[in-house]
Amino acid sequence: MSRRVFLYDDQALSARHNLNLTPGPVEKLGLAGLPHRTSDFERASVFAGTVVPMPGGGYRLYYSATQWEGGHKFRVALAESEDGMNWTQPNLGQVHLDGEDTNWVWPEGMPEGHDITQPQVCLLPNGDWRMWYWWHGHDIGHLRYVVCESTDGINWKVIDLEMPHIMHPADLELGQNAWVAGLTAAAENDRFADQRTMSLVEAKRLRSNDATYVYYNEETSRFEMYSVWLAPTDETSGRYTPHDNAPQVLRMIQRRESPDSIQWTDPELIIVPDENDPLHQEFYYLAMQREDNWAIGFLGNYRCWEQTMDIELCFSRDTHHWQRPLRGGWIPRGSVPETDCMSAYATNRMIDEGDTWLMLYQGGNCKHNWGLPEGVEEKVNVPMAARAPKGRLAGLKTTERMVGSLTLKPFNQSAGQITVD
């Protein structure tokens, strides 16, 4: 059997001299072909959205219709595409807006008038579907992650609305609004204290921020969740960012597993800042996909002091231990005042184009705390796209006119030839 050795694989390398790892070439394509509809409110957001390759060909996209100004509104919407770049939004007959049909998905069992956002969708090998999303039920004190089931990916039913999989600190069970003020416009949930059914210890086990991604691992027949763990900080820690939207917390990445999409393991911290990161480094999300013997991760690299968000490539063999050889942005952000000059947020996966990968991402020109950089007059936050050649996500570079060398660890030559790419 042949085996590919990657230049970023610490297990395979013995030494590297005058060669620095660098992201491979990325072609930015500008706006993604997702036409704006009235039902998208202010904007369509593909951040923490899901691209599903369909068995008969083509793709389905589950994304968020969002409104922030003048009162928050969030809905889950659906689009379809043959090539992953040009999308249409079919009317689904489930929800109407101002008398017009929409492409909104509204699961049976969800209370009317509530908000749902950031859909994560899995098509299982037996043809069944699962979908998770964040449920904003502020009038009843709920801000939690729930799961639905479907046979076609269009008509959904909530499995158990009273069984939160993870919860935002502002959910009534935690009641930590003051601690995370700025993370969301949640209602003050102290008035729901008498409705709590969990102990604080039980509730804290399920604590997370939003920006959650869920996958199904066919090899293990288990679901995997990658979300945010919130650790406390204050002015005395040296890692406090007063102008962040939630300066009292530090964001890291947690992982959980489930055999049934309902009961989840305790959180496992898998990505935290280390000695090679800036002092105000945080991590906002982790999307990933499996290729060959690797999991390729798309990590939300949040430079908290600068208030910028990049997609950082990271890599793992087991999804528990992650290598971060390319610290910083994979898709280059534009210069001020370009559309994506301040942020890039990934969808759940890349789209296979044969010789290239296509990535949909959400680009924005405002800071994470919604402030505008100098030279930007109006906030823009839109779906965008970029393309990268396969096999060239990471490469090596050296100073011009200098010699570099790379030494692999000893290995057994079992294939008929060695190919150096």
Coordinates of C-alpha atoms in Angstrom, one line a residue:
M1 CA 0.0 0.0 0.0
S2 CA 1.2 3.5 -0.8
R3 CA 1.3 6.1 1.9
R4 CA 1.5 9.9 1.5
V5 CA 3.9 11.8 3.8
F6 CA 3.0 15.4 4.3
L7 CA 5.5 18.2 4.9
Y8 CA 3.5 19.3 7.9
D9 CA 3.5 15.9 9.6
D10 CA 5.7 16.1 12.7
Q11 CA 5.6 12.3 13.0
A12 CA 7.3 11.8 9.6
L13 CA 10.0 14.6 9.8
S14 CA 13.4 14.4 11.3
A15 CA 14.7 17.8 10.5
R16 CA 14.0 20.9 8.5
H17 CA 16.6 23.6 7.8
N18 CA 15.9 27.1 6.3
L19 CA 12.4 25.9 5.1
N20 CA 9.3 27.5 6.5
L21 CA 5.8 26.1 6.2
T22 CA 3.4 28.3 4.3
P23 CA -0.2 28.0 3.1
G24 CA -0.5 26.9 -0.5
P25 CA -2.0 29.1 -3.2
V26 CA -5.6 30.3 -2.8
E27 CA -7.7 32.0 -5.5
K28 CA -10.3 34.3 -4.0
L29 CA -13.5 34.3 -6.1
G30 CA -15.4 37.1 -4.5
L31 CA -19.1 36.8 -3.7
A32 CA -20.6 33.4 -3.7
G33 CA -23.5 32.8 -6.0
L34 CA -26.2 33.0 -3.3
P35 CA -28.8 35.6 -4.4
H36 CA -30.2 37.7 -1.6
R37 CA -33.8 37.2 -0.8
T38 CA -36.2 39.2 1.4
S39 CA -36.4 36.1 3.6
D40 CA -32.7 36.4 4.3
F41 CA -33.4 39.6 6.3
E42 CA -30.3 41.7 6.5
R43 CA -28.0 39.0 5.2
A44 CA -27.5 35.3 4.5
S45 CA -24.8 33.7 6.7
V46 CA -22.9 30.5 5.8
F47 CA -20.9 30.7 9.0
A48 CA -21.6 27.4 10.9
G49 CA -23.7 26.4 7.9
T50 CA -23.6 23.0 6.3
V51 CA -22.8 21.9 2.7
V52 CA -24.1 18.4 2.1
P53 CA -23.0 16.5 -1.0
M54 CA -26.1 14.8 -2.3
P55 CA -26.1 11.1 -3.4
G56 CA -27.5 11.9 -6.8
G57 CA -25.0 14.7 -7.4
G58 CA -25.0 18.4 -6.6
Y59 CA -25.1 20.0 -3.2
R60 CA -27.5 21.3 -0.6
L61 CA -26.7 24.2 1.7
Y62 CA -28.3 24.9 5.0
Y63 CA -27.5 28.5 6.1
S64 CA -28.8 31.2 8.4
A65 CA -31.0 34.1 7.5
T66 CA -30.0 36.8 10.0
Q67 CA -31.0 40.3 11.3
W68 CA -29.1 42.2 14.0
E69 CA -30.3 45.7 13.7
G70 CA -33.6 46.7 15.2
G71 CA -34.2 43.4 16.9
H72 CA -32.6 40.0 16.3
K73 CA -34.1 37.5 13.9
F74 CA -32.6 34.1 12.9
R75 CA -34.0 31.4 10.6
V76 CA -32.6 28.3 8.9
A77 CA -32.8 28.5 5.1
L78 CA -32.0 26.0 2.3
A79 CA -30.3 26.4 -1.1
E80 CA -29.3 23.9 -3.8
S81 CA -26.5 23.9 -6.4
E82 CA -25.1 21.7 -9.1
D83 CA -21.5 23.0 -8.8
G84 CA -21.3 24.4 -5.2
M85 CA -20.8 27.9 -6.4
N86 CA -24.1 29.0 -8.0
W87 CA -27.1 28.5 -5.7
T88 CA -30.9 28.6 -6.0
Q89 CA -33.3 28.9 -3.1
P90 CA -36.4 26.8 -3.6
N91 CA -39.7 27.8 -1.8
L92 CA -40.5 25.0 0.6
G93 CA -44.0 25.8 1.6
Q94 CA -43.3 25.6 5.4
V95 CA -43.1 29.3 6.4
H96 CA -44.4 32.4 4.7
L97 CA -43.1 36.0 5.2
D98 CA -45.4 38.9 4.4
G99 CA -47.7 36.5 2.5
E100 CA -44.8 35.1 0.3
D101 CA -43.4 31.6 0.4
T102 CA -39.8 31.2 1.7
N103 CA -37.0 28.7 1.6
W104 CA -37.1 28.5 5.4
V105 CA -37.0 25.1 7.2
W106 CA -39.2 25.0 10.3
P107 CA -39.1 21.8 12.3
E108 CA -42.2 20.3 13.8
G109 CA -42.2 20.9 17.5
M110 CA -40.5 24.3 17.5
P111 CA -42.4 27.1 19.2
E112 CA -43.7 29.7 16.7
G113 CA -41.9 33.0 16.7
H114 CA -38.6 31.8 18.2
D115 CA -35.3 32.0 16.4
I116 CA -33.1 29.2 15.1
T117 CA -29.7 29.5 13.5
Q118 CA -26.3 27.9 12.6
P119 CA -27.7 24.6 11.2
Q120 CA -25.4 21.6 11.3
V121 CA -26.8 18.7 9.1
C122 CA -25.7 15.1 8.7
L123 CA -26.9 12.7 6.1
L124 CA -26.5 9.2 7.6
P125 CA -25.5 6.0 5.7
N126 CA -29.0 4.6 6.1
G127 CA -30.6 7.7 4.4
D128 CA -31.8 9.3 7.6
W129 CA -31.0 12.9 8.4
R130 CA -30.0 14.8 11.6
M131 CA -29.9 18.6 12.1
W132 CA -28.7 20.6 15.1
Y133 CA -29.2 24.4 15.5
W134 CA -29.1 27.0 18.2
W135 CA -32.5 27.8 19.6
H136 CA -33.1 31.3 20.8
G137 CA -36.2 31.2 22.9
H138 CA -35.6 34.4 25.0
D139 CA -39.2 34.7 26.2
I140 CA -38.9 31.4 28.0
G141 CA -35.2 31.7 28.9
H142 CA -33.8 29.2 26.4
L143 CA -30.6 29.5 24.5
R144 CA -29.6 25.9 23.7
Y145 CA -28.6 23.4 21.0
V146 CA -31.3 21.0 19.9
V147 CA -31.5 18.1 17.4
C148 CA -34.1 17.2 14.7
E149 CA -34.6 14.2 12.5
S150 CA -35.8 13.9 8.9
T151 CA -36.2 11.3 6.1
D152 CA -35.6 13.8 3.3
G153 CA -33.6 16.7 4.8
I154 CA -36.5 19.1 4.1
N155 CA -39.2 18.2 6.5
W156 CA -38.0 18.0 10.1
K157 CA -39.2 17.1 13.6
V158 CA -37.6 17.9 16.9
I159 CA -36.5 14.8 18.8
D160 CA -36.7 16.2 22.3
L161 CA -37.1 19.9 22.9
E162 CA -36.4 19.6 26.6
M163 CA -33.1 17.8 26.1
P164 CA -30.4 20.4 25.5
H165 CA -27.2 19.0 24.0
I166 CA -25.1 22.0 24.9
M167 CA -26.2 25.4 26.3
H168 CA -25.1 29.0 26.1
P169 CA -24.3 30.5 29.5
A170 CA -27.3 32.8 29.1
D171 CA -29.7 29.8 29.1
L172 CA -31.9 29.8 32.2
E173 CA -30.2 26.6 33.5
L174 CA -26.9 28.5 33.8
G175 CA -28.1 32.1 34.3
Q176 CA -24.7 33.5 33.6
N177 CA -25.8 36.6 31.6
A178 CA -23.6 39.0 33.4
W179 CA -20.5 36.9 33.0
V180 CA -20.9 36.7 29.2
A181 CA -22.6 40.0 28.5
G182 CA -22.0 40.9 24.9
L183 CA -21.9 37.3 23.6
T184 CA -25.6 37.5 22.7
A185 CA -28.6 39.7 23.2
A186 CA -30.2 37.2 25.6
A187 CA -32.9 38.1 28.1
E188 CA -32.0 38.5 31.7
N189 CA -32.7 35.0 32.9
D190 CA -32.6 35.5 36.6
R191 CA -36.4 35.7 36.4
F192 CA -36.4 32.1 35.2
A193 CA -34.4 30.8 38.2
D194 CA -37.4 28.9 39.7
Q195 CA -37.8 26.9 36.5
R196 CA -34.3 25.3 36.6
T197 CA -34.3 21.5 36.5
M198 CA -30.5 21.0 36.7
S199 CA -27.9 21.7 39.3
L200 CA -25.3 24.3 38.3
V201 CA -22.7 21.6 38.1
E202 CA -24.8 19.6 35.6
A203 CA -25.5 22.7 33.6
K204 CA -21.9 23.8 33.4
R205 CA -21.0 20.5 31.9
L206 CA -23.0 21.5 28.9
R207 CA -21.8 25.0 28.7
S208 CA -20.6 26.4 25.3
N209 CA -20.7 29.4 23.1
D210 CA -22.4 29.2 19.7
A211 CA -20.3 28.4 16.6
T212 CA -20.7 24.6 16.8
Y213 CA -20.0 22.0 14.1
V214 CA -21.3 18.4 14.1
Y215 CA -20.2 15.4 12.0
Y216 CA -20.9 11.7 11.6
N217 CA -18.0 9.3 11.6
E218 CA -18.9 6.3 9.6
E219 CA -15.8 4.3 10.8
T220 CA -16.8 4.6 14.5
S221 CA -20.6 5.0 13.9
R222 CA -20.5 8.0 16.3
F223 CA -21.3 11.6 16.1
E224 CA -18.6 14.2 16.8
M225 CA -19.2 17.8 18.0
Y226 CA -16.7 20.6 17.9
S227 CA -17.7 23.7 19.9
V228 CA -16.3 26.4 22.1
W229 CA -15.3 26.2 25.7
L230 CA -15.4 29.4 27.8
A231 CA -12.8 29.9 30.5
P232 CA -12.9 32.9 32.8
T233 CA -10.5 35.8 32.8
D234 CA -10.2 39.3 34.3
E235 CA -8.0 42.4 34.3
T236 CA -5.3 40.8 36.4
S237 CA -4.7 37.8 34.0
G238 CA -2.6 39.6 31.3
R239 CA -5.0 38.1 28.7
Y240 CA -7.8 40.6 29.2
T241 CA -9.2 42.4 26.1
P242 CA -11.4 45.3 27.4
H243 CA -12.8 46.1 24.0
D244 CA -13.9 42.5 23.2
N245 CA -17.7 41.9 23.2
A246 CA -17.2 39.5 26.1
P247 CA -13.9 40.4 27.8
Q248 CA -14.6 38.1 30.8
V249 CA -14.1 34.9 28.8
L250 CA -11.4 33.2 26.8
R251 CA -12.5 30.9 23.9
M252 CA -11.0 27.5 23.3
I253 CA -12.2 24.4 21.4
Q254 CA -13.9 21.4 22.9
R255 CA -14.9 18.1 21.5
R256 CA -17.7 15.7 22.4
E257 CA -19.0 12.3 21.0
S258 CA -22.4 10.7 20.9
P259 CA -23.6 7.2 19.8
D260 CA -27.1 8.4 19.1
S261 CA -27.0 12.2 18.4
I262 CA -28.7 12.9 21.7
Q263 CA -26.5 11.8 24.7
W264 CA -23.0 13.4 24.6
T265 CA -19.8 12.8 26.4
D266 CA -18.1 15.3 28.7
P267 CA -16.1 18.0 26.9
E268 CA -12.6 17.3 25.9
L269 CA -10.3 20.4 25.4
I270 CA -8.5 19.8 22.1
I271 CA -7.2 23.2 21.0
V272 CA -5.9 25.9 23.5
P273 CA -3.4 28.7 23.0
D274 CA 0.2 27.7 23.6
E275 CA 3.6 29.4 24.0
N276 CA 3.8 29.9 20.2
D277 CA 0.6 32.0 20.1
P278 CA 0.1 35.7 20.7
L279 CA -0.9 36.7 24.2
H280 CA -4.5 37.6 23.2
Q281 CA -5.0 34.5 21.0
E282 CA -8.4 32.8 21.2
F283 CA -10.2 30.2 19.0
Y284 CA -13.7 30.7 17.9
Y285 CA -14.7 27.5 16.1
L286 CA -13.4 24.3 14.5
A287 CA -14.8 22.9 11.2
M288 CA -13.2 19.8 9.7
Q289 CA -13.3 17.1 7.0
R290 CA -11.6 13.8 6.6
E291 CA -9.2 13.2 3.7
D292 CA -7.1 10.0 3.4
N293 CA -5.7 9.3 6.9
W294 CA -6.1 12.9 8.0
A295 CA -8.7 15.3 9.3
I296 CA -8.2 18.7 7.9
G297 CA -9.4 21.4 10.3
F298 CA -10.6 24.9 9.6
L299 CA -9.9 26.7 12.9
G300 CA -11.4 30.1 13.8
N301 CA -8.2 32.0 14.6
Y302 CA -9.5 34.9 16.7
R303 CA -6.9 37.6 17.3
C304 CA -8.8 39.2 20.2
W305 CA -6.9 42.4 20.6
E306 CA -7.0 43.1 16.9
Q307 CA -10.6 41.8 16.6
T308 CA -9.9 39.9 13.4
M309 CA -11.0 36.4 12.5
D310 CA -9.1 34.1 10.1
I311 CA -9.5 30.5 8.9
E312 CA -6.4 28.6 10.1
L313 CA -5.6 25.2 8.6
C314 CA -4.8 22.5 11.2
F315 CA -4.4 18.8 10.9
S316 CA -5.1 15.6 13.0
R317 CA -4.9 11.9 12.6
D318 CA -7.5 11.1 15.3
T319 CA -9.4 14.4 15.8
H320 CA -8.3 14.4 19.4
H321 CA -4.7 15.8 18.9
W322 CA -4.3 18.6 16.4
Q323 CA -1.2 20.0 14.7
R324 CA -1.1 23.7 14.0
P325 CA 1.9 24.2 11.7
L326 CA 0.3 27.2 9.8
R327 CA -0.6 29.7 12.4
G328 CA -2.7 32.5 10.9
G329 CA -4.9 32.9 7.8
W330 CA -5.3 30.3 5.0
I331 CA -7.7 32.4 2.8
P332 CA -6.0 35.9 2.7
R333 CA -8.2 38.6 4.0
G334 CA -8.5 41.7 1.9
S335 CA -7.1 45.1 2.7
V336 CA -9.3 47.8 4.3
P337 CA -11.9 48.6 3.1
E338 CA -12.5 45.4 1.1
T339 CA -15.4 43.1 1.9
D340 CA -13.4 40.6 3.9
C341 CA -10.8 42.9 5.4
M342 CA -11.6 41.9 9.0
S343 CA -13.1 38.4 9.1
A344 CA -13.4 35.1 7.4
Y345 CA -15.7 32.3 8.9
A346 CA -15.8 28.8 7.4
T347 CA -18.7 26.6 6.5
N348 CA -18.5 22.9 7.6
R349 CA -16.4 21.6 4.7
M350 CA -14.7 22.1 1.3
I351 CA -16.4 21.2 -1.9
D352 CA -14.7 18.7 -4.2
E353 CA -14.1 20.1 -7.7
G354 CA -11.9 17.4 -9.0
D355 CA -8.4 18.9 -9.1
T356 CA -9.4 21.8 -6.7
W357 CA -11.2 22.5 -3.5
L358 CA -13.9 25.2 -3.2
M359 CA -14.6 26.8 0.2
L360 CA -17.6 28.9 1.0
Y361 CA -17.0 31.4 3.8
Q362 CA -18.5 34.4 5.4
G363 CA -16.5 37.5 4.9
G364 CA -16.9 40.8 6.8
N365 CA -15.4 44.3 6.9
C366 CA -16.2 45.1 10.6
K367 CA -14.4 44.0 13.8
H368 CA -15.8 41.2 15.9
N369 CA -17.1 43.7 18.4
W370 CA -19.0 45.3 15.4
G371 CA -16.8 48.3 15.4
L372 CA -15.6 49.6 12.0
P373 CA -12.0 50.0 11.1
E374 CA -10.8 53.4 9.9
G375 CA -11.8 53.8 6.3
V376 CA -14.9 51.6 6.4
E377 CA -18.2 53.5 6.5
E378 CA -20.8 50.7 6.3
K379 CA -20.9 47.1 7.7
V380 CA -20.8 44.3 5.1
N381 CA -21.0 40.6 5.9
V382 CA -21.7 38.3 3.0
P383 CA -21.1 34.7 1.7
M384 CA -17.8 34.5 -0.3
A385 CA -15.8 31.8 -2.0
A386 CA -12.2 30.7 -2.6
R387 CA -10.5 27.9 -4.5
A388 CA -7.3 26.0 -3.7
P389 CA -5.5 23.2 -5.6
K390 CA -5.6 19.7 -4.1
G391 CA -2.5 18.5 -2.5
R392 CA -1.2 22.0 -2.0
L393 CA -2.9 23.2 1.2
A394 CA 0.5 23.5 2.8
G395 CA 4.0 23.9 1.3
L396 CA 7.6 24.9 2.0
K397 CA 9.4 28.2 1.2
T398 CA 12.9 29.5 1.8
T399 CA 14.5 32.8 1.6
E400 CA 15.3 33.8 -2.0
R401 CA 18.6 32.3 -3.3
M402 CA 19.1 30.3 -0.1
V403 CA 19.3 26.5 0.2
G404 CA 16.9 24.5 2.3
S405 CA 16.8 20.9 3.3
L406 CA 14.2 18.5 4.6
T407 CA 15.0 15.1 6.2
L408 CA 12.4 12.4 6.7
K409 CA 12.6 9.8 9.4
P410 CA 13.6 6.3 8.1
F411 CA 10.7 4.4 6.4
N412 CA 10.2 1.1 4.6
Q413 CA 9.9 1.4 0.9
S414 CA 6.9 -0.8 0.2
A415 CA 5.5 0.9 -2.9
G416 CA 6.9 0.6 -6.4
Q417 CA 8.1 4.1 -6.5
I418 CA 8.6 7.3 -4.6
T419 CA 6.9 10.4 -5.9
V420 CA 8.0 13.8 -4.7
D421 CA 5.3 16.5 -5.3

